[in-house]
Coordinates of N, CA and C and ligand atoms in Angstrom, one line a residue:
X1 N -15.3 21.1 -12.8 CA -16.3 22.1 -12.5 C -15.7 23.1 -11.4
X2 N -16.0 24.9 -11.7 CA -15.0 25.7 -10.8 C -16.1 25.3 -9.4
X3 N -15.8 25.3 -8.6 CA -15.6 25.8 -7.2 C -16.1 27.3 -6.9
X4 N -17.3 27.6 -6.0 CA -17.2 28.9 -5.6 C -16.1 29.0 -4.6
X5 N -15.4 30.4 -4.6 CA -14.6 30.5 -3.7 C -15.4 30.6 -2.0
X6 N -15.1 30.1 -1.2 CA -15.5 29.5 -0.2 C -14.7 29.7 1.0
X7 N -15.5 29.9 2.5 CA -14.9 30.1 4.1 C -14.6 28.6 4.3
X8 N -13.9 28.6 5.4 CA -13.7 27.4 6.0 C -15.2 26.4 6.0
X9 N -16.0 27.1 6.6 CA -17.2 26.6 7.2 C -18.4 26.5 5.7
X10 N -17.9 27.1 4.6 CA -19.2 27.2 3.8 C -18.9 26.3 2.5
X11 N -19.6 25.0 2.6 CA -19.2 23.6 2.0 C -19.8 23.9 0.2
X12 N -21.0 24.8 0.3 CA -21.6 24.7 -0.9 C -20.4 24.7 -2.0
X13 N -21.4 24.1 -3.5 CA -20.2 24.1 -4.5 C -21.8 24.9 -5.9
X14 N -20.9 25.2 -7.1 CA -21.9 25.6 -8.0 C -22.4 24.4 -8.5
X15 N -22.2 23.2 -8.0 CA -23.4 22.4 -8.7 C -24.5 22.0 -7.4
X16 N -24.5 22.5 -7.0 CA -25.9 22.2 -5.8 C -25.7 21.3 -4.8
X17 N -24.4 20.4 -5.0 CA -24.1 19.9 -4.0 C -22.7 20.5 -3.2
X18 N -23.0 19.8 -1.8 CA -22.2 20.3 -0.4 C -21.6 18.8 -0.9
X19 N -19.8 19.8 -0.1 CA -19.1 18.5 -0.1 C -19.6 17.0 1.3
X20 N -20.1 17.7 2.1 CA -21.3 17.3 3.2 C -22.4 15.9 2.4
X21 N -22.9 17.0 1.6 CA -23.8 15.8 1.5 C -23.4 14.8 0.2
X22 N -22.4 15.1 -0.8 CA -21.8 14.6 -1.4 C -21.1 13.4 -1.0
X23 N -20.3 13.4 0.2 CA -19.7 12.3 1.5 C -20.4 11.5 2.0
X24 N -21.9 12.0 2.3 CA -22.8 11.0 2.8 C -23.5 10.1 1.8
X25 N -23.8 10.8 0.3 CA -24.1 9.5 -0.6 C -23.1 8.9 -0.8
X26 N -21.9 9.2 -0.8 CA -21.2 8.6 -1.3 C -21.0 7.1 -0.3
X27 N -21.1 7.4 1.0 CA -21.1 6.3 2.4 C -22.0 5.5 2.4
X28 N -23.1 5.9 1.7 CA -24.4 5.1 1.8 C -24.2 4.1 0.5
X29 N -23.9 4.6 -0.6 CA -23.4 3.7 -2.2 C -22.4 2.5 -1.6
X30 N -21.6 3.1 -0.4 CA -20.2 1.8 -0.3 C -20.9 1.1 0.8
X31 N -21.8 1.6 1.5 CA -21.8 0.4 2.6 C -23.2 -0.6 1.8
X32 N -23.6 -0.1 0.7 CA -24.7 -1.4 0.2 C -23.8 -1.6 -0.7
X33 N -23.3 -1.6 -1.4 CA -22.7 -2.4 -2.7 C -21.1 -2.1 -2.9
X34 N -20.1 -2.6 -4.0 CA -19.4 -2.6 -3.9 C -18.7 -2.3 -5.8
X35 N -17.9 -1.6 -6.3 CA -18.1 -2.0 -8.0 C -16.7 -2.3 -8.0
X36 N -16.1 -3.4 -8.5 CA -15.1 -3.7 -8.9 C -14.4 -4.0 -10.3
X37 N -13.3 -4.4 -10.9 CA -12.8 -4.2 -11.8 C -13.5 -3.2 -13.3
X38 N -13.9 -2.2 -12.5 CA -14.3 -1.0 -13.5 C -12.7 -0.6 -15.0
X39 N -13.1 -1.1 -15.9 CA -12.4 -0.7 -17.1 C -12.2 0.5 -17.4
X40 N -11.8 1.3 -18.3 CA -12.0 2.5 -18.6 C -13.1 2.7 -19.7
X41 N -13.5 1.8 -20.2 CA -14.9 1.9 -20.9 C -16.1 1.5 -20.3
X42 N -15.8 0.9 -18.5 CA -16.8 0.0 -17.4 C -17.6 -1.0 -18.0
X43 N -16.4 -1.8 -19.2 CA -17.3 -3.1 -19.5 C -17.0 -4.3 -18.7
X44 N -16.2 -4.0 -17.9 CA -15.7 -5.5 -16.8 C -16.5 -4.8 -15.5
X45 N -17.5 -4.2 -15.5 CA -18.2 -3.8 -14.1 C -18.3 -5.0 -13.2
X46 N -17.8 -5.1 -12.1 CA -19.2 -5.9 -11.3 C -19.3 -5.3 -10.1
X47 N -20.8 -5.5 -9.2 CA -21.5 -5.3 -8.6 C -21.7 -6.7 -7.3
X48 N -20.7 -6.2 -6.5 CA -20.5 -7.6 -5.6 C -20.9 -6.6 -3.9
X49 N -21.5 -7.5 -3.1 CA -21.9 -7.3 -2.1 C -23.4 -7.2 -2.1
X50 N -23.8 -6.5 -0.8 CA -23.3 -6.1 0.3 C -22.6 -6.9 1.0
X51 N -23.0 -8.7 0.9 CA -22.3 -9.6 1.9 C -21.3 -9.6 1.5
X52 N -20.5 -10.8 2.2 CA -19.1 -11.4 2.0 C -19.3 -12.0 1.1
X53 N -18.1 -12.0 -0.2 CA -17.9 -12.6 -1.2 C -16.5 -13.6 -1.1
X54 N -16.8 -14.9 -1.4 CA -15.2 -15.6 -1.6 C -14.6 -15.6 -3.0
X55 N -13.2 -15.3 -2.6 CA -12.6 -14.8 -4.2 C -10.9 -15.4 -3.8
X56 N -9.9 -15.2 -4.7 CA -9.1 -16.1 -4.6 C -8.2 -14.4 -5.2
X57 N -6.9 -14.7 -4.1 CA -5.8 -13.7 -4.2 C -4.6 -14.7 -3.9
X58 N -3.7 -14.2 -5.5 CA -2.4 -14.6 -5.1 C -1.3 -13.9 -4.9
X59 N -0.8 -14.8 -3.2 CA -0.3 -13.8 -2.6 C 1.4 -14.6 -2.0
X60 N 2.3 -13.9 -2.5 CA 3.6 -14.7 -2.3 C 3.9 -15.4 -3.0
X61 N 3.4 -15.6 -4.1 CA 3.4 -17.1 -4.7 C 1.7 -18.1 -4.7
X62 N 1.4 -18.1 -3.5 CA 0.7 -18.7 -3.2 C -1.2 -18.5 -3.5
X63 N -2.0 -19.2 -4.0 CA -3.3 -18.7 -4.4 C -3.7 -19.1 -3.2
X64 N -4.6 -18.1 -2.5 CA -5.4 -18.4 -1.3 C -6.7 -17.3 -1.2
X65 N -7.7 -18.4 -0.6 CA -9.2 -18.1 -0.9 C -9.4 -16.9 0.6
X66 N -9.9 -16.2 -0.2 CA -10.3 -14.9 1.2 C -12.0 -14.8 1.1
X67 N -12.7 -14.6 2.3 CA -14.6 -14.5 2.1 C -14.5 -12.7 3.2
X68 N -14.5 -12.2 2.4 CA -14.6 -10.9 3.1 C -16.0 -9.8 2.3
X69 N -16.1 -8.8 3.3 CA -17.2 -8.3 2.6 C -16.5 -6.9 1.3
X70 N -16.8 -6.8 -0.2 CA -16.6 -6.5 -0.8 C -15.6 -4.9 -0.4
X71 N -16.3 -4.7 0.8 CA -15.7 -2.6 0.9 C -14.6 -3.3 1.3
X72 N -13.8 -4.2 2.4 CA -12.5 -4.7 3.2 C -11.5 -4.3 2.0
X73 N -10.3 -3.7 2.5 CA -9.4 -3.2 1.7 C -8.4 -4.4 1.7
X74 N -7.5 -4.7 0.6 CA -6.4 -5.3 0.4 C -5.4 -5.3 1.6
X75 N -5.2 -4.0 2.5 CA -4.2 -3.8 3.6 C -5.1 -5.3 4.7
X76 N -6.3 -4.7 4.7 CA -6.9 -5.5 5.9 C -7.3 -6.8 5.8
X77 N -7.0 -7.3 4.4 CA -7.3 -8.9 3.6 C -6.3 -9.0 4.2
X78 N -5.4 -8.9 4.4 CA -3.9 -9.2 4.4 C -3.5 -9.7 6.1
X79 N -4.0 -8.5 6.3 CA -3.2 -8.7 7.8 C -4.5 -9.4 9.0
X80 N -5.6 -9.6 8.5 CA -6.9 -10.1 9.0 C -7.4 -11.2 8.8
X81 N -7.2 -11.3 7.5 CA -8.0 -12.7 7.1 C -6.7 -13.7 6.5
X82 N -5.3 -12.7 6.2 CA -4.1 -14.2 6.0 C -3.1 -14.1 6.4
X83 N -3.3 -14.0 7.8 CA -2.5 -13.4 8.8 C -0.5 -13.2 8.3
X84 N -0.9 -11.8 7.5 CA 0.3 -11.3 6.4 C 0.1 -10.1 7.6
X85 N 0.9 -9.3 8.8 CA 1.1 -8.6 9.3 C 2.1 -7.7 9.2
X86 N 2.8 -8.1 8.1 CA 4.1 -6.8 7.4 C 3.7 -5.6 7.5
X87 N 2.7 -5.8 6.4 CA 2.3 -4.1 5.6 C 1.3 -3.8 7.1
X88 N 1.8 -2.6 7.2 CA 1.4 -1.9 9.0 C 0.0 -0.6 8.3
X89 N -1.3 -0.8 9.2 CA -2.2 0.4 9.0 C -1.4 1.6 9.7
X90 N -1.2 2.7 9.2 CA -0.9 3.9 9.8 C -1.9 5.1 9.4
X91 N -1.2 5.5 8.5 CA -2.6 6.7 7.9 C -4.0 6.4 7.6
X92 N -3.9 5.2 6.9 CA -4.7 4.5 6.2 C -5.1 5.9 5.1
X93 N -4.5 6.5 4.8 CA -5.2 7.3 3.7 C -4.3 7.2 2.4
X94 N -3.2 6.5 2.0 CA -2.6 6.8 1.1 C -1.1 7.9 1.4
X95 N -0.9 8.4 2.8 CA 0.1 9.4 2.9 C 1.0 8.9 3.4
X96 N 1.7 7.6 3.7 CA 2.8 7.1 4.4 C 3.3 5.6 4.0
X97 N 2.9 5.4 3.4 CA 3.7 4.2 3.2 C 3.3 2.9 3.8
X98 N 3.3 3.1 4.9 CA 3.5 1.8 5.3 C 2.8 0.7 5.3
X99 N 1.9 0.9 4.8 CA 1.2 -0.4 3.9 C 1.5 -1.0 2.8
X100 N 2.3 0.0 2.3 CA 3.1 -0.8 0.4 C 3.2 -2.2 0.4
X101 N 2.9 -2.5 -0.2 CA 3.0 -4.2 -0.8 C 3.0 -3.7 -2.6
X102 N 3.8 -5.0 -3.2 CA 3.5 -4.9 -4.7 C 2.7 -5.6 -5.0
X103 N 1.9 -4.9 -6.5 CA 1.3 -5.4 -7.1 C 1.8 -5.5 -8.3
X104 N 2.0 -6.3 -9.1 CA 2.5 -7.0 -10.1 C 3.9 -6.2 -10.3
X105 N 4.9 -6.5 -9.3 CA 6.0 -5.7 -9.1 C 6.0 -4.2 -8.8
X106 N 4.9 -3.7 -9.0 CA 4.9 -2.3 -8.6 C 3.9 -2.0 -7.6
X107 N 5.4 -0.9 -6.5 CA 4.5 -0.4 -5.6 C 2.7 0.1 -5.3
X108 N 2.2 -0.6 -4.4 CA 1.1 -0.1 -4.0 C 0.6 0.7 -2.4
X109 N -0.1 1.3 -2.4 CA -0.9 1.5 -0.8 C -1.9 0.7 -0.9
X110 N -1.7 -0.4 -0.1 CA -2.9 -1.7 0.1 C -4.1 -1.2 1.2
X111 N -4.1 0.2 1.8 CA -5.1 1.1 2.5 C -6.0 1.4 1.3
X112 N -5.5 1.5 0.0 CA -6.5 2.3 -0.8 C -7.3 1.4 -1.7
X113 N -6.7 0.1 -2.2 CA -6.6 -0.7 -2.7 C -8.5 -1.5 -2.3
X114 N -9.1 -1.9 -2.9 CA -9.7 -2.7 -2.1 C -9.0 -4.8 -2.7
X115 N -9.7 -5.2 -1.3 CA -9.0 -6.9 -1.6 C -9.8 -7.3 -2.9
X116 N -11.2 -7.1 -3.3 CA -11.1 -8.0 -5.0 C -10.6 -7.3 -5.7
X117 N -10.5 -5.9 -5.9 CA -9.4 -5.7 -7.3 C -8.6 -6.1 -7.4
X118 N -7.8 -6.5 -6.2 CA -6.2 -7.6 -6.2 C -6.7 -8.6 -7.1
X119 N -7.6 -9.3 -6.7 CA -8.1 -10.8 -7.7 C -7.3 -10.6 -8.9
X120 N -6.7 -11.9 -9.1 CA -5.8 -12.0 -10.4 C -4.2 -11.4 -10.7
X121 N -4.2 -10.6 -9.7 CA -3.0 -9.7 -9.7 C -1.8 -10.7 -9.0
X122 N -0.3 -10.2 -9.0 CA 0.4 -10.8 -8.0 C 0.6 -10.2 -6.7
X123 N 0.8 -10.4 -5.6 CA 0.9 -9.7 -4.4 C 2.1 -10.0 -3.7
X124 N 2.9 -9.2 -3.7 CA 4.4 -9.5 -2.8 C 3.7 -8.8 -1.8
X125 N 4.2 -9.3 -0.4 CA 4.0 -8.4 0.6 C 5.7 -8.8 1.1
X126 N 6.0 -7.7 2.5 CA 7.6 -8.0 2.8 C 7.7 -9.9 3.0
X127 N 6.5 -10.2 3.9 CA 7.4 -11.7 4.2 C 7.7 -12.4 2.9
X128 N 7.0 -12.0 1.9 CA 7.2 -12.9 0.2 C 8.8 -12.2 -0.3
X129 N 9.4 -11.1 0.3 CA 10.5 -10.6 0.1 C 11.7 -11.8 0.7
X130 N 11.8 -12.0 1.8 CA 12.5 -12.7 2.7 C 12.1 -13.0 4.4
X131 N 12.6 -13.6 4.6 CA 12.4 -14.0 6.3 C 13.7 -13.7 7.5
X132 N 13.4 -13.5 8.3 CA 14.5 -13.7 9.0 C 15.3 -14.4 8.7
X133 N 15.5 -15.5 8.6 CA 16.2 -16.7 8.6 C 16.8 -17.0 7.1
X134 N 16.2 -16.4 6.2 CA 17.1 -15.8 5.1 C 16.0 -14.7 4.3
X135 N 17.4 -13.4 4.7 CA 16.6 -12.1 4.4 C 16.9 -12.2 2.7
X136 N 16.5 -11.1 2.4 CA 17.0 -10.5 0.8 C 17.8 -9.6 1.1
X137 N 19.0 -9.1 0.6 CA 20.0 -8.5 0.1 C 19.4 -6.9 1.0
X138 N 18.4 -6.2 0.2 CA 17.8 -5.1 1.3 C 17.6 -5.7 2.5
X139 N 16.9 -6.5 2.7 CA 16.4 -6.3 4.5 C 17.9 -7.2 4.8
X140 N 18.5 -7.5 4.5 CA 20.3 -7.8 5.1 C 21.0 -6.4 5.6
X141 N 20.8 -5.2 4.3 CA 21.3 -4.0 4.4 C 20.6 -3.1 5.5
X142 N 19.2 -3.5 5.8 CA 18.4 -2.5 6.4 C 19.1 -2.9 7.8
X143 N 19.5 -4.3 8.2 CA 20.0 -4.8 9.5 C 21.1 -3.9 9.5
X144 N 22.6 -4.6 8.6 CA 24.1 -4.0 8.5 C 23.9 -2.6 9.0
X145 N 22.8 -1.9 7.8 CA 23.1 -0.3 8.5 C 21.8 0.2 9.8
X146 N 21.5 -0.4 10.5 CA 20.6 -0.2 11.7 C 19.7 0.9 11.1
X147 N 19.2 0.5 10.1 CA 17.9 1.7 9.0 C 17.0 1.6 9.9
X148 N 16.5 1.5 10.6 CA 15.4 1.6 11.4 C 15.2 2.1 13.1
X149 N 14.5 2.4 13.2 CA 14.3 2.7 14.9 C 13.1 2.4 15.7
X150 N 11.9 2.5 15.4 CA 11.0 1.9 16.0 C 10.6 0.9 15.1
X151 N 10.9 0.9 14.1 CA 10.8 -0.2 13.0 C 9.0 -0.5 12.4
X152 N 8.4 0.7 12.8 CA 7.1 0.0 12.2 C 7.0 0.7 10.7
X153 N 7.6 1.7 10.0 CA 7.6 2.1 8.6 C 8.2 0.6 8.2
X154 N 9.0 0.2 8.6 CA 10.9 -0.1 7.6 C 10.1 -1.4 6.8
X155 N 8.9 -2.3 6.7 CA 8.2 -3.2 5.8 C 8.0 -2.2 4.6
X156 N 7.1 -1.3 4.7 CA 6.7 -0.3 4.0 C 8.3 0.4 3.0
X157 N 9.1 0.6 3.4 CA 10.5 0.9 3.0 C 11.6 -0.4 2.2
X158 N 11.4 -1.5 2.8 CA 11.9 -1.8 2.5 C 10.9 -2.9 1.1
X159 N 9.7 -3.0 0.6 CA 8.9 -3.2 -0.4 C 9.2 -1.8 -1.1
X160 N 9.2 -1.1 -0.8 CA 9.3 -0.2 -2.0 C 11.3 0.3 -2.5
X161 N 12.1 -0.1 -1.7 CA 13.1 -0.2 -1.7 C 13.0 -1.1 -2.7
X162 N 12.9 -2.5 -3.1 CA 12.7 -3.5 -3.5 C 12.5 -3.4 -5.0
X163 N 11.2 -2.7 -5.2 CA 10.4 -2.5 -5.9 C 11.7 -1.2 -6.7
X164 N 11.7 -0.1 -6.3 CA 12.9 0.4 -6.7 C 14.5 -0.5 -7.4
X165 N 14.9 -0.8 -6.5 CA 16.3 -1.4 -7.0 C 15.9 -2.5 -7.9
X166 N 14.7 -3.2 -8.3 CA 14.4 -4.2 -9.3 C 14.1 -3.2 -10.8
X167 N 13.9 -2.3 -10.7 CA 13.6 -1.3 -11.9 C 15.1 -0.1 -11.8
X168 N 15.5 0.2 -11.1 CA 16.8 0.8 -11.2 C 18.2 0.0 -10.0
X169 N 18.8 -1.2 -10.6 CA 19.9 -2.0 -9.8 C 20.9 -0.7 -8.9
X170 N 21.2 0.0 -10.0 CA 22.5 1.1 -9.7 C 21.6 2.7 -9.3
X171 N 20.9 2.8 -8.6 CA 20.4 3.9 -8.1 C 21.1 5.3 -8.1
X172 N 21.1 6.7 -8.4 CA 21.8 7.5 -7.7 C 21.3 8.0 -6.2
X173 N 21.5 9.0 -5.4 CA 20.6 9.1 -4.4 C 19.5 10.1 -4.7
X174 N 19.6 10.6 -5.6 CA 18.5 11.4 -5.9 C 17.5 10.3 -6.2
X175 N 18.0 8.9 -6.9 CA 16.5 8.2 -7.6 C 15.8 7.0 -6.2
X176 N 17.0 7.1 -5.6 CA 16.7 6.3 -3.7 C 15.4 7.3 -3.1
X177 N 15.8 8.6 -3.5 CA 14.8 9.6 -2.1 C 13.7 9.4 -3.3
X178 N 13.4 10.2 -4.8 CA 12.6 9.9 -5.6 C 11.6 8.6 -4.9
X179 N 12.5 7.2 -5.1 CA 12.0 5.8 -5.0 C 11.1 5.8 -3.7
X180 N 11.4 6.3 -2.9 CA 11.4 6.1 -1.4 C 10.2 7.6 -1.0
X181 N 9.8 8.7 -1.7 CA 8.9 9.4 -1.5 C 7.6 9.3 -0.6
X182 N 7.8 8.4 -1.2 CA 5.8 7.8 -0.6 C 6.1 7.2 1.0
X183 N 7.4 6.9 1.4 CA 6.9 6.4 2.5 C 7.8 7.5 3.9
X184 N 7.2 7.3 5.0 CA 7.6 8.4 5.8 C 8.3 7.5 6.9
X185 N 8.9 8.2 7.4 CA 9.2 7.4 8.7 C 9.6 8.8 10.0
X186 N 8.6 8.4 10.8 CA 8.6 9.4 12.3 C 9.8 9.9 12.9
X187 N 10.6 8.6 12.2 CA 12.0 8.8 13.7 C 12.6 9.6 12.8
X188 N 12.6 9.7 11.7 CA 13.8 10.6 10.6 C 14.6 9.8 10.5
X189 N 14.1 8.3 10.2 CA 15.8 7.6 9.7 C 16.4 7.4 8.6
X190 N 15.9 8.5 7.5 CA 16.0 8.4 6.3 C 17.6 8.3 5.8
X191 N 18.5 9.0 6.3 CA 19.9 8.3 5.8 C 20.2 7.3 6.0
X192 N 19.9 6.7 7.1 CA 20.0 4.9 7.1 C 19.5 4.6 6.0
X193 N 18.3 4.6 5.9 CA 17.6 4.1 5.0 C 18.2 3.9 3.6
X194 N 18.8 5.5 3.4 CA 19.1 5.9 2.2 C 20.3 4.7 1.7
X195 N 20.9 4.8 3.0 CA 22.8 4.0 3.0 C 22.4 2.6 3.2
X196 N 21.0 2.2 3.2 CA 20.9 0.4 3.3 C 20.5 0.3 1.9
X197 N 19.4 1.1 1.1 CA 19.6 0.8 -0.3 C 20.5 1.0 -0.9
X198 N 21.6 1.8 -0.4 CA 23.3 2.0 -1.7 C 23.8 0.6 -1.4
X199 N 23.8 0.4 -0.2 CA 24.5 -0.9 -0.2 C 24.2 -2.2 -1.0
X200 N 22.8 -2.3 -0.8 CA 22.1 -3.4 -1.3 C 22.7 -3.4 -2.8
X201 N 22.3 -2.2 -3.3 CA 22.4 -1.8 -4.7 C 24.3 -2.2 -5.1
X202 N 25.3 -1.9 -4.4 CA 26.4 -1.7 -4.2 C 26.8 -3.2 -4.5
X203 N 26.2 -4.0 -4.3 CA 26.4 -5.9 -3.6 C 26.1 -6.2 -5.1
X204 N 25.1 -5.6 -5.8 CA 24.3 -5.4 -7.0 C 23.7 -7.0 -7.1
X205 N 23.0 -7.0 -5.7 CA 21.8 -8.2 -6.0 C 20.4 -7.6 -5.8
X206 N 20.2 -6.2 -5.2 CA 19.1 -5.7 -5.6 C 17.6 -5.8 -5.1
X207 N 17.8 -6.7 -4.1 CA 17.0 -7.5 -3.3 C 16.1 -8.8 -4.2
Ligands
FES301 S1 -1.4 3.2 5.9 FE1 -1.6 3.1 3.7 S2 -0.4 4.8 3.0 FE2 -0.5 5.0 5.2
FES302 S1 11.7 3.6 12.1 FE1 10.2 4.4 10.7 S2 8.7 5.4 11.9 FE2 10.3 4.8 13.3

């Protein structure tokens, strides 16, 4: 639907609604109810909440029972309720990365995500990657090449690094910066970065 063309300050749209009051139903629908696994024909609807619902996410391998209230996003299931503090809140909007975890091998933002649509899915988050005490092949590389500086993106980088080099082993650098798009990092350490996935990829284990 077009859009009247519009000032900063003048929200009206040609269907009678303000993006204003549009925002506020829309606030009032999430904080009473919740709809999840909506289909593209919405024959798997359901209608969970307003309370806390217990539901079962497998995460690392592992199935474990979460009781959260339906709106709680996947980022904050994680780091809240199964004390998984990898994936880092930053933007929380989808613009940075640093919440990426995979879902069913492929990259996500677990800010946008809510925790029951996870239900059923697989959930890598970085510690399901490796541990200190034995990294994976990337987070080995992200050490060797000192890819990081304040280090709160490099979870976020290094899951979708991951997620990358498992769908392309031999990367060019064009398909590294491509891979690596979604996630930002403040200090500008992106050629580290760049030079810890050639390597990894180099070793050709890929993480
Ligand atoms: S915190 Fe999720 S994308 Fe930034
Ligand atoms: S190392 Fe990424 S934000 Fe600083």
């Amino acid at each position: 639907m077009a859009r009247k063309s519009s000032s900063p300050g003048d929200e009206s749209v040609t269907s009678g609604f303000s993006r204003r009051s549009f925002l506020k139903a829309a606030g009032v629908g999430a904080a009473a109810t919740t709809m999840v696994g909506v289909g593209t024909g919405g024959q798997s609807a359901q209608v969970l909440g307003p309370d806390a619902v217990t539901f079962n996410l497998k995460v690392n391998g592992a199935v474990r029972a979460v009781t959260v209230e339906p709106r709680v996003t996947l980022l904050d299931a994680l780091r809240n309720h199964l004390d998984l503090t990898g994936a880092k809140p930053a933007c929380e909007r989808g613009g940075c990365g640093a919440c990426t975890v995979l879902l069913d091998g492929a990259p996500v933002s677990s800010c946008l995500m809510l925790a029951a649509d996870a239900e059923g899915h697989e959930i890598t988050t970085v510690e399901g990657i490796g541990t200190p005490e034995k990294m994976s092949p990337l987070q080995a590389a992200f050490v060797e090449k000192d890819a990081l500086q304040c280090g709160f993106c490099t979870p976020g980088f290094v899951v979708a690094g991951t997620a990358l080099l498992a769908k392309v082993p031999s990367p060019t650098l064009d398909q590294i910066k491509a891979g690596l798009a979604g996630n930002l990092c403040r200090c500008g350490t992106y050629g580290r970065v760049f030079e810890a996935v050639q390597a990894a990829a180099a070793k050709g284990k890929g993480g």
